[in-house]
Amino acid sequence: MELSSFQVSKIELIAEYVAAVMELYWVYSEKLPEHKDFWIDMADDERQNVEWVRSAIDLIKAGKLDYNRDRFNIEAVRTSMNFIKAQIRETLDKPVTLQAALAYAASIEDSLTKRKFYEMIKDDNAESRQLHQRLAAENQRHRDKLNQYRARNK
């Protein structure tokens, strides 16, 4: 499938959004050293998602995946990403509590963009459906990890 430069930029924006989440989790690992391992693990999950989103561009171009043109509102993704970047700056400048970091992470993970990022590809064939299911399961595992950690650290 031929992707326009606008379509590629939309997919790259999703990768940038996920990378911003990864960066925030790295900042949390530095600001909350007693919980460093948890935040590094969360950041690593995000790194894998960034790699997957970027690799999807080539898979779409090769015709192995179909791009879902109508899935994301580009302005909503930009707004969310800017909010995360502002949170990164604020966290670098001020102290943060574990509870605040976990609450903020939960709100990010529950957002539609983060929860459904893999829907940028269509699930209209067996291979795509299998990929959707795998990514949905990994995404749910990631969210469950956060929720379990949050429950243990109230």
Coordinates of C-alpha atoms in Angstrom, one line a residue, residues 44-149:
D44 CA 10.7 -0.9 28.3
D45 CA 7.2 -2.0 27.4
E46 CA 6.7 1.4 25.8
R47 CA 10.0 1.1 23.9
Q48 CA 8.8 -2.2 22.4
N49 CA 5.6 -0.4 21.3
V50 CA 7.5 2.4 19.7
E51 CA 9.5 -0.1 17.7
W52 CA 6.4 -1.9 16.7
V53 CA 4.7 1.3 15.5
R54 CA 7.7 2.3 13.5
S55 CA 8.1 -1.1 11.9
A56 CA 4.4 -1.0 11.0
I57 CA 5.1 1.7 8.4
D58 CA 7.3 -0.8 6.4
L59 CA 4.8 -3.6 6.8
I60 CA 2.0 -1.4 5.5
K61 CA 4.1 -0.3 2.6
A62 CA 4.9 -3.9 1.8
G63 CA 1.2 -4.8 1.8
K64 CA 1.5 -7.1 4.8
L65 CA -0.8 -4.9 7.0
D66 CA -3.6 -2.5 6.0
Y67 CA -3.5 1.0 7.4
N68 CA -6.7 2.2 9.2
R69 CA -6.8 5.8 7.9
D70 CA -9.7 6.9 10.1
R71 CA -8.6 5.5 13.4
F72 CA -6.9 8.5 15.2
N73 CA -7.7 12.1 15.4
I74 CA -4.3 13.7 14.9
E75 CA -5.1 16.8 16.9
A76 CA -6.3 14.7 19.9
V77 CA -3.0 12.7 19.8
R78 CA -1.0 15.9 19.6
T79 CA -2.9 17.4 22.5
S80 CA -2.3 14.3 24.6
M81 CA 1.4 14.2 23.7
N82 CA 1.8 17.8 24.6
F83 CA 0.2 17.2 28.0
I84 CA 2.6 14.3 28.6
K85 CA 5.6 16.4 27.6
A86 CA 4.4 19.1 30.1
Q87 CA 4.1 16.4 32.8
I88 CA 7.7 15.4 32.0
R89 CA 8.9 19.0 32.4
E90 CA 7.0 19.4 35.6
T91 CA 8.3 16.1 37.0
L92 CA 11.8 17.1 36.3
D93 CA 11.3 20.4 38.1
K94 CA 9.4 19.3 41.1
P95 CA 9.1 16.4 43.5
V96 CA 6.6 13.7 42.6
T97 CA 5.0 11.1 44.9
L98 CA 4.6 7.5 43.9
Q99 CA 0.9 7.8 44.2
A100 CA 0.8 10.8 41.9
A101 CA 3.0 9.1 39.3
L102 CA 0.9 5.9 39.4
A103 CA -2.3 7.9 39.1
Y104 CA -1.0 9.8 36.2
A105 CA 0.3 6.7 34.5
A106 CA -3.1 5.0 35.0
S107 CA -4.8 8.0 33.3
I108 CA -2.4 7.7 30.4
E109 CA -2.8 3.9 30.1
D110 CA -6.6 4.3 30.2
S111 CA -6.7 6.9 27.4
L112 CA -8.1 5.8 24.1
T113 CA -4.9 6.7 22.2
K114 CA -2.8 4.5 24.5
R115 CA -5.2 1.7 25.0
K116 CA -6.0 1.3 21.3
F117 CA -2.8 2.5 19.5
Y118 CA -2.6 -0.8 17.6
E119 CA -5.9 -0.1 15.9
M120 CA -3.9 2.0 13.4
I121 CA -3.9 -1.2 11.4
K122 CA -7.0 -2.9 10.2
D123 CA -7.9 -6.4 11.5
D124 CA -9.5 -7.5 8.2
N125 CA -7.5 -10.7 7.7
A126 CA -6.3 -13.6 9.8
E127 CA -2.7 -12.3 10.2
S128 CA -3.9 -8.8 11.2
R129 CA -6.4 -10.2 13.6
Q130 CA -3.7 -12.3 15.2
L131 CA -1.5 -9.3 15.5
H132 CA -4.4 -7.3 17.0
Q133 CA -5.1 -10.0 19.6
R134 CA -1.4 -10.3 20.5
L135 CA -1.0 -6.5 20.9
A136 CA -4.3 -6.2 22.8
A137 CA -3.1 -8.9 25.2
E138 CA 0.3 -7.3 25.7
N139 CA -1.3 -3.9 26.2
Q140 CA -3.7 -5.4 28.8
R141 CA -0.8 -7.2 30.6
H142 CA 1.0 -3.8 30.7
R143 CA -2.1 -2.1 32.2
D144 CA -2.6 -5.0 34.7
K145 CA 1.0 -4.6 35.8
L146 CA 0.4 -1.0 36.5
N147 CA -2.9 -1.5 38.3
Q148 CA -1.4 -4.3 40.5
Y149 CA 1.6 -2.2 41.4

